[in-house]
Amino acid sequence: MSRPQQITVLGATGSIGLSTLDVIARHPEQYQVFGLSGHSRLDELLALCLRHRPAYAAAPSAQAAAQLRAGLQAAGCATEVLEGEAGLAQIASAPEVHAVMAAIVGAAGLKPTLAAVEAGKKVLLANKEALVMSGALFMDAVRRSGAVLLPIDSEHNAIFQCLPSDYARGLGAVGVRRILLTASGGPFRETPIEQLAEVTPAQACAHPNWSMGRKISVDSASMMNKGLELIEACWLFDAAPAKVEVVVHPQSVIHSLVDYIDGSVLAQLGNPDMRTPIAHALAWPQRIDSGVAPLDLFAIARLDFQAPDEQRFPCLRIARAAAEAGRSAPAVLNAANEVAVDAFLAGRIRFPDIARMIEQVLDQEPVVALASLDAVFAVDQRARALAQQWLARHAH
Ligand code: NAD
Ligand code: MG
C-alpha cells in the first residue's frame, strides 16, 4: 500500500473546505491533511487542526497565528502555524503536497491558488473568482507548470465528466456543439420582480437546493454566479462565450450537459451535494465513496427546464457582455460584484442595486489587456475604488 497523498485545503473553515475534509476523513489510507487555512473563524480552524492533525495551518495575521498557536499548544497538537500571504503560498506549494483544494472565496484566493498552479500541483478549483479575474494568465501558468486543474464547481465538474479525455484538442475537434450550463434560478426565480427591491440578505442566502457560503449564495440569487461560471467555463474548456448556453433547471439534479454534433447530449446527474464533485476531483481518474446518498429518480419524479430571464437577472446579461469583451472586463466585473455583495449583505444597498452598480463600474473602466498579475490587481483595485465611489453616492 502506498503512502497517503498529502492534501492542502485553502479555505478549510468554509462550506467547500468542510465538505472536502468530510470526504478526506472517509479515506484515511488514501489522503492525509497537510495544510489548512482559515481567515476569520479561528476557533473552527483550531478545532479542524485538532481533528485532522495537519503538519501546517495558515492564519491571516501574526495576532491570529499567536492565538492559534496557544490553542494548539494547550491541546498538545504539533501543527505548525504560518502567517499571512506567505503562509498560504507555503502550504499551497510545499514539495510534500500532492493536491490543493482552492476554496478561499473571492479575489483573496488568487495568489495562493496561483502558487499551487505554479508549483505544478493537482489543483482542485472551487475559487472561481481567481480564474475569472486572471483567466489568460492563470491558464498560461497551468500549461507552463504542468499543473492538473480539476473543476470543483458542480457544473464545470459535470462538463468535465461529459467531455472526452482529449478535449484539450479543442471542443470543435472532439465534436462538441454547445455546453449547456444549468442554473437553479436561486431563491428569487419566481419572486415578483417589483418585490426584488425589498428582499433581505437572509432571504438571498436561503438557497432552495444548496447550502453554501454567503457570497456565493447572494451570487446565486442574482445569477451573477452563473455569469461568473460562464466565464469560468470559457477558460476551463477553451470555449467562446456563444458556445455556452445557460439553462434554468430548478431541481439541480442535472449539473450540466454537453451537446455533440451527432445529436448526443451527455449529462451528469446527482444529488446537490458538493462532496460528489470534490470526491470526483480528489480521486480522478479513479472513483471513491463521497458519502452522498444515491440519486432517487422516483423521488425526484420530474426535471424542469426554462430559458433564463435576463430582465429578472440583469447580472447574467452583464456578465455575458464582460465575457465577450474579454481582457480586463471580467476582472472589473468580479471586483465590482464583490464590493456590491458585501454592501448588500451589510444592508447598505438593495438587491437590484447590485446589478446597477456593477454595470456602471464596467461602463467607467476601459477594457485593457492584462499582461501580468500586477496588472490584474491594479484593475481589481481601480474597479473596487469606482464601486466604493458609487456606494458613497447611493448607499444608505
Ligand atoms: P465560505 O464563505 O463558506 O468559505 C470561504 C473560505 O475562505 C473560508 O475558509 C474563509 O476563512 C476563507 N476566506 C475568506 N476571506 C478570506 C481572505 N480574505 N483571505 C483568506 N481566506 C479567506 O465560501 P464557500 O461557499 O466555501 O465558497 C468557497 C469558494 O468555492 C468560492 O469561490 C465559491 O464561489 C466556490 N464554490 C462554492 C460552492 C459551494 O457549494 N459552497 C460551490 C461551487 C463553488
Ligand atoms: Mg456552481
Coordinates of N, CA and C in Angstrom, one line a residue, residues 231-360:
I231 N -18.0 32.6 -17.6 CA -16.6 33.0 -17.8 C -15.6 31.8 -17.5
E232 N -15.9 31.2 -16.3 CA -15.1 30.1 -15.8 C -15.1 29.0 -16.9
A233 N -16.2 28.7 -17.4 CA -16.3 27.6 -18.4 C -15.5 27.9 -19.7
C234 N -15.6 29.2 -20.1 CA -14.9 29.6 -21.3 C -13.4 29.3 -21.1
W235 N -12.8 29.6 -19.9 CA -11.4 29.4 -19.7 C -11.1 27.9 -19.6
L236 N -11.9 27.2 -18.8 CA -11.5 25.8 -18.5 C -11.6 25.0 -19.7
F237 N -12.5 25.3 -20.6 CA -12.8 24.4 -21.8 C -12.5 25.1 -23.1
D238 N -11.8 26.2 -23.0 CA -11.4 27.0 -24.2 C -12.6 27.1 -25.2
A239 N -13.7 27.7 -24.6 CA -14.9 27.8 -25.4 C -15.2 29.3 -25.6
A240 N -15.8 29.7 -26.7 CA -16.2 31.0 -26.9 C -17.5 31.2 -26.1
P241 N -17.8 32.4 -25.6 CA -19.0 32.6 -24.8 C -20.3 32.2 -25.5
A242 N -20.3 32.4 -26.8 CA -21.5 32.0 -27.6 C -21.8 30.5 -27.6
K243 N -20.7 29.7 -27.2 CA -20.9 28.2 -27.2 C -21.4 27.7 -25.9
V244 N -21.6 28.6 -24.9 CA -22.1 28.2 -23.6 C -23.5 28.8 -23.4
E245 N -24.5 27.9 -23.2 CA -25.8 28.3 -23.1 C -26.3 28.1 -21.6
V246 N -27.0 29.0 -21.0 CA -27.5 28.8 -19.7 C -28.9 28.3 -19.7
V247 N -29.1 27.2 -18.9 CA -30.4 26.5 -18.9 C -30.9 26.5 -17.4
V248 N -32.0 27.2 -17.1 CA -32.5 27.1 -15.8 C -33.2 25.8 -15.5
H249 N -32.7 25.1 -14.5 CA -33.2 23.8 -14.1 C -33.4 23.7 -12.6
P250 N -34.6 24.0 -12.1 CA -34.8 24.3 -10.7 C -34.5 23.2 -9.8
Q251 N -34.5 21.9 -10.2 CA -34.2 20.8 -9.3 C -32.8 20.6 -9.0
S252 N -31.8 21.2 -9.7 CA -30.4 21.0 -9.5 C -30.0 19.5 -9.4
V253 N -30.5 18.7 -10.3 CA -30.2 17.3 -10.4 C -29.2 17.1 -11.5
I254 N -29.5 17.7 -12.7 CA -28.6 17.7 -13.8 C -27.6 18.8 -13.5
H255 N -26.3 18.5 -13.4 CA -25.4 19.6 -13.0 C -24.7 20.3 -14.2
S256 N -25.0 19.8 -15.4 CA -24.7 20.5 -16.7 C -24.6 19.4 -17.8
L257 N -24.6 19.9 -19.1 CA -24.6 18.9 -20.2 C -23.7 19.4 -21.3
V258 N -23.3 18.4 -22.1 CA -22.5 18.7 -23.3 C -23.3 18.2 -24.5
D259 N -23.5 19.0 -25.5 CA -24.3 18.7 -26.7 C -23.3 18.5 -27.9
Y260 N -23.3 17.3 -28.5 CA -22.4 16.9 -29.5 C -23.1 17.1 -30.9
I261 N -22.2 17.2 -31.9 CA -22.7 17.4 -33.3 C -23.6 16.3 -33.8
D262 N -23.4 15.1 -33.3 CA -24.3 14.0 -33.8 C -25.6 13.9 -33.1
G263 N -25.9 14.9 -32.2 CA -27.2 15.0 -31.6 C -27.2 14.3 -30.2
S264 N -26.1 13.7 -29.8 CA -26.0 13.1 -28.4 C -25.8 14.3 -27.5
V265 N -26.5 14.2 -26.4 CA -26.3 15.1 -25.3 C -26.0 14.3 -24.0
L266 N -24.8 14.6 -23.5 CA -24.4 13.9 -22.3 C -24.6 14.8 -21.1
A267 N -25.1 14.2 -20.0 CA -25.3 15.0 -18.8 C -24.7 14.3 -17.6
Q268 N -24.4 15.0 -16.5 CA -24.0 14.4 -15.3 C -25.1 14.7 -14.3
L269 N -25.6 13.7 -13.6 CA -26.7 13.9 -12.6 C -26.2 13.5 -11.2
G270 N -26.8 14.0 -10.2 CA -26.5 13.6 -8.8 C -27.3 14.5 -7.9
N271 N -27.3 14.0 -6.6 CA -27.9 14.9 -5.6 C -27.1 16.2 -5.5
P272 N -27.7 17.3 -5.1 CA -27.0 18.5 -5.0 C -26.2 18.5 -3.7
D273 N -25.0 17.9 -3.8 CA -24.1 17.8 -2.6 C -22.7 17.9 -3.1
M274 N -21.9 19.0 -2.7 CA -20.6 19.3 -3.3 C -19.6 18.2 -3.0
R275 N -19.9 17.2 -2.1 CA -19.0 16.1 -1.9 C -18.8 15.3 -3.1
T276 N -19.8 15.2 -4.0 CA -19.6 14.5 -5.3 C -18.5 15.0 -6.2
P277 N -18.6 16.3 -6.6 CA -17.5 16.8 -7.4 C -16.2 16.8 -6.6
I278 N -16.2 17.0 -5.3 CA -15.0 17.0 -4.5 C -14.3 15.6 -4.6
A279 N -15.1 14.6 -4.3 CA -14.6 13.2 -4.4 C -14.1 12.9 -5.8
H280 N -14.9 13.3 -6.8 CA -14.5 13.0 -8.2 C -13.1 13.6 -8.5
A281 N -12.9 14.8 -8.1 CA -11.7 15.5 -8.4 C -10.5 15.0 -7.6
L282 N -10.8 14.7 -6.3 CA -9.7 14.2 -5.4 C -9.2 12.8 -6.0
A283 N -10.1 12.0 -6.4 CA -9.7 10.6 -6.8 C -9.4 10.5 -8.2
W284 N -9.8 11.5 -9.1 CA -9.6 11.4 -10.5 C -8.3 10.9 -10.9
P285 N -8.1 9.9 -11.8 CA -9.2 9.3 -12.6 C -9.9 8.1 -12.0
Q286 N -9.6 7.9 -10.7 CA -10.4 6.8 -10.0 C -11.7 7.4 -9.5
R287 N -12.4 6.5 -8.8 CA -13.7 7.0 -8.1 C -13.6 6.5 -6.6
I288 N -14.1 7.3 -5.7 CA -14.2 6.9 -4.3 C -15.5 7.3 -3.8
D289 N -15.9 6.7 -2.6 CA -17.1 7.0 -2.0 C -17.1 8.4 -1.4
S290 N -18.1 9.2 -1.6 CA -18.2 10.6 -1.2 C -19.0 10.8 0.0
G291 N -19.8 9.7 0.4 CA -20.8 9.9 1.5 C -22.1 10.4 1.0
V292 N -22.2 10.7 -0.3 CA -23.5 11.2 -0.9 C -24.5 10.1 -1.1
A293 N -25.7 10.3 -0.7 CA -26.8 9.2 -0.9 C -27.0 9.0 -2.4
P294 N -27.3 7.8 -2.8 CA -27.6 7.5 -4.2 C -28.8 8.4 -4.7
L295 N -28.8 8.7 -6.0 CA -29.9 9.6 -6.5 C -31.2 8.7 -6.6
D296 N -32.2 9.3 -6.1 CA -33.5 8.6 -6.1 C -34.4 9.2 -7.2
L297 N -34.4 8.7 -8.4 CA -35.1 9.3 -9.5 C -36.6 9.3 -9.3
F298 N -37.1 8.2 -8.6 CA -38.5 8.1 -8.4 C -39.0 9.2 -7.4
A299 N -38.1 9.6 -6.4 CA -38.5 10.6 -5.5 C -38.4 12.0 -6.2
I300 N -37.5 12.1 -7.2 CA -37.4 13.4 -7.9 C -38.6 13.6 -8.9
A301 N -38.9 12.5 -9.6 CA -40.0 12.3 -10.4 C -40.0 13.2 -11.7
R302 N -39.6 14.5 -11.6 CA -39.6 15.3 -12.8 C -38.4 16.3 -12.8
L303 N -38.0 16.6 -14.0 CA -36.9 17.6 -14.2 C -37.5 18.7 -15.1
D304 N -37.4 19.9 -14.7 CA -37.9 21.1 -15.5 C -36.8 21.9 -16.0
F305 N -37.1 22.6 -17.2 CA -36.1 23.4 -17.8 C -36.7 24.7 -18.3
Q306 N -36.0 25.8 -18.1 CA -36.6 27.1 -18.6 C -35.4 27.9 -19.2
A307 N -35.7 28.9 -20.1 CA -34.7 29.8 -20.5 C -34.5 30.9 -19.4
P308 N -33.3 31.4 -19.2 CA -33.1 32.4 -18.2 C -33.8 33.7 -18.6
D309 N -34.2 34.4 -17.5 CA -35.0 35.7 -17.7 C -34.0 36.8 -17.4
E310 N -33.5 37.5 -18.5 CA -32.4 38.5 -18.2 C -33.0 39.8 -17.7
Q311 N -34.3 39.9 -17.8 CA -34.9 41.1 -17.2 C -34.9 41.0 -15.6
R312 N -35.2 39.8 -15.2 CA -35.2 39.5 -13.8 C -33.8 39.4 -13.3
F313 N -32.9 38.9 -14.1 CA -31.5 38.6 -13.7 C -30.5 39.4 -14.6
P314 N -30.4 40.7 -14.5 CA -29.6 41.5 -15.4 C -28.1 41.1 -15.2
C315 N -27.7 40.6 -14.1 CA -26.3 40.2 -13.9 C -25.8 39.2 -14.9
L316 N -26.8 38.4 -15.4 CA -26.4 37.4 -16.4 C -26.0 38.0 -17.7
R317 N -26.8 39.0 -18.1 CA -26.6 39.8 -19.3 C -25.2 40.5 -19.2
I318 N -25.1 41.2 -18.0 CA -23.8 42.0 -17.8 C -22.6 41.1 -17.9
A319 N -22.7 39.9 -17.3 CA -21.6 39.0 -17.2 C -21.3 38.5 -18.6
R320 N -22.3 38.2 -19.4 CA -22.1 37.7 -20.7 C -21.4 38.7 -21.6
A321 N -21.8 40.0 -21.4 CA -21.1 41.1 -22.1 C -19.6 41.2 -21.7
A322 N -19.4 41.0 -20.4 CA -18.0 41.1 -20.0 C -17.2 39.9 -20.5
A323 N -17.8 38.7 -20.6 CA -17.1 37.6 -21.2 C -16.8 37.8 -22.6
E324 N -17.7 38.5 -23.4 CA -17.4 38.8 -24.8 C -16.4 39.9 -24.9
A325 N -16.4 40.8 -24.1 CA -15.4 41.9 -24.1 C -14.0 41.4 -23.8
G326 N -14.0 40.4 -22.9 CA -12.7 39.7 -22.5 C -11.7 40.7 -21.8
R327 N -10.4 40.4 -22.0 CA -9.3 41.1 -21.4 C -9.6 41.5 -19.9
S328 N -9.7 42.8 -19.6 CA -9.9 43.2 -18.2 C -11.3 43.2 -17.7
A329 N -12.3 43.0 -18.7 CA -13.7 43.2 -18.3 C -14.1 42.2 -17.2
P330 N -13.8 40.9 -17.3 CA -14.2 40.0 -16.2 C -13.6 40.4 -14.8
A331 N -12.3 40.9 -14.8 CA -11.8 41.3 -13.5 C -12.5 42.5 -12.9
V332 N -12.9 43.4 -13.8 CA -13.7 44.5 -13.3 C -15.1 44.1 -12.8
L333 N -15.7 43.2 -13.5 CA -17.0 42.6 -13.1 C -16.9 41.9 -11.8
N334 N -15.8 41.1 -11.6 CA -15.7 40.4 -10.4 C -15.5 41.3 -9.2
A335 N -14.6 42.3 -9.4 CA -14.3 43.2 -8.2 C -15.5 44.0 -7.9
A336 N -16.2 44.6 -8.8 CA -17.4 45.4 -8.6 C -18.5 44.5 -7.9
N337 N -18.6 43.3 -8.3 CA -19.5 42.3 -7.7 C -19.2 42.0 -6.2
E338 N -17.9 41.8 -6.0 CA -17.5 41.6 -4.6 C -17.9 42.7 -3.6
V339 N -17.6 44.0 -4.1 CA -18.0 45.1 -3.3 C -19.5 45.2 -3.2
A340 N -20.2 45.0 -4.3 CA -21.7 45.1 -4.2 C -22.3 44.0 -3.3
V341 N -21.8 42.8 -3.3 CA -22.3 41.7 -2.5 C -22.1 42.1 -1.0
D342 N -20.9 42.5 -0.7 CA -20.6 43.0 0.7 C -21.5 44.0 1.1
A343 N -21.8 45.0 0.3 CA -22.6 46.2 0.6 C -24.1 45.7 0.8
F344 N -24.5 44.7 0.0 CA -25.9 44.2 0.1 C -26.0 43.4 1.4
L345 N -25.0 42.6 1.7 CA -25.0 41.8 3.0 C -25.0 42.7 4.2
A346 N -24.3 43.9 4.1 CA -24.2 44.8 5.2 C -25.5 45.7 5.3
G347 N -26.4 45.5 4.4 CA -27.7 46.3 4.4 C -27.5 47.7 3.9
R348 N -26.4 47.9 3.1 CA -26.2 49.3 2.6 C -26.9 49.6 1.3
I349 N -27.1 48.5 0.5 CA -27.8 48.7 -0.8 C -28.9 47.7 -1.0
R350 N -29.8 47.9 -1.9 CA -30.9 47.0 -2.1 C -30.4 46.0 -3.2
F351 N -31.1 44.9 -3.3 CA -30.7 43.8 -4.1 C -30.6 44.2 -5.6
P352 N -31.5 45.0 -6.2 CA -31.3 45.4 -7.6 C -30.1 46.3 -7.8
D353 N -29.7 47.0 -6.7 CA -28.5 47.9 -6.9 C -27.2 47.1 -7.2
I354 N -27.2 45.8 -6.9 CA -26.0 45.0 -7.2 C -25.7 45.1 -8.7
A355 N -26.7 44.8 -9.5 CA -26.5 44.8 -11.0 C -26.2 46.3 -11.5
R356 N -27.0 47.2 -10.9 CA -26.9 48.6 -11.3 C -25.4 49.1 -11.1
M357 N -24.9 48.8 -9.9 CA -23.6 49.3 -9.6 C -22.5 48.6 -10.5
I358 N -22.6 47.3 -10.7 CA -21.6 46.6 -11.5 C -21.6 47.2 -12.9
E359 N -22.8 47.4 -13.5 CA -22.9 47.9 -14.8 C -22.2 49.3 -15.0
Q360 N -22.5 50.1 -14.0 CA -21.9 51.5 -14.0 C -20.4 51.5 -13.9

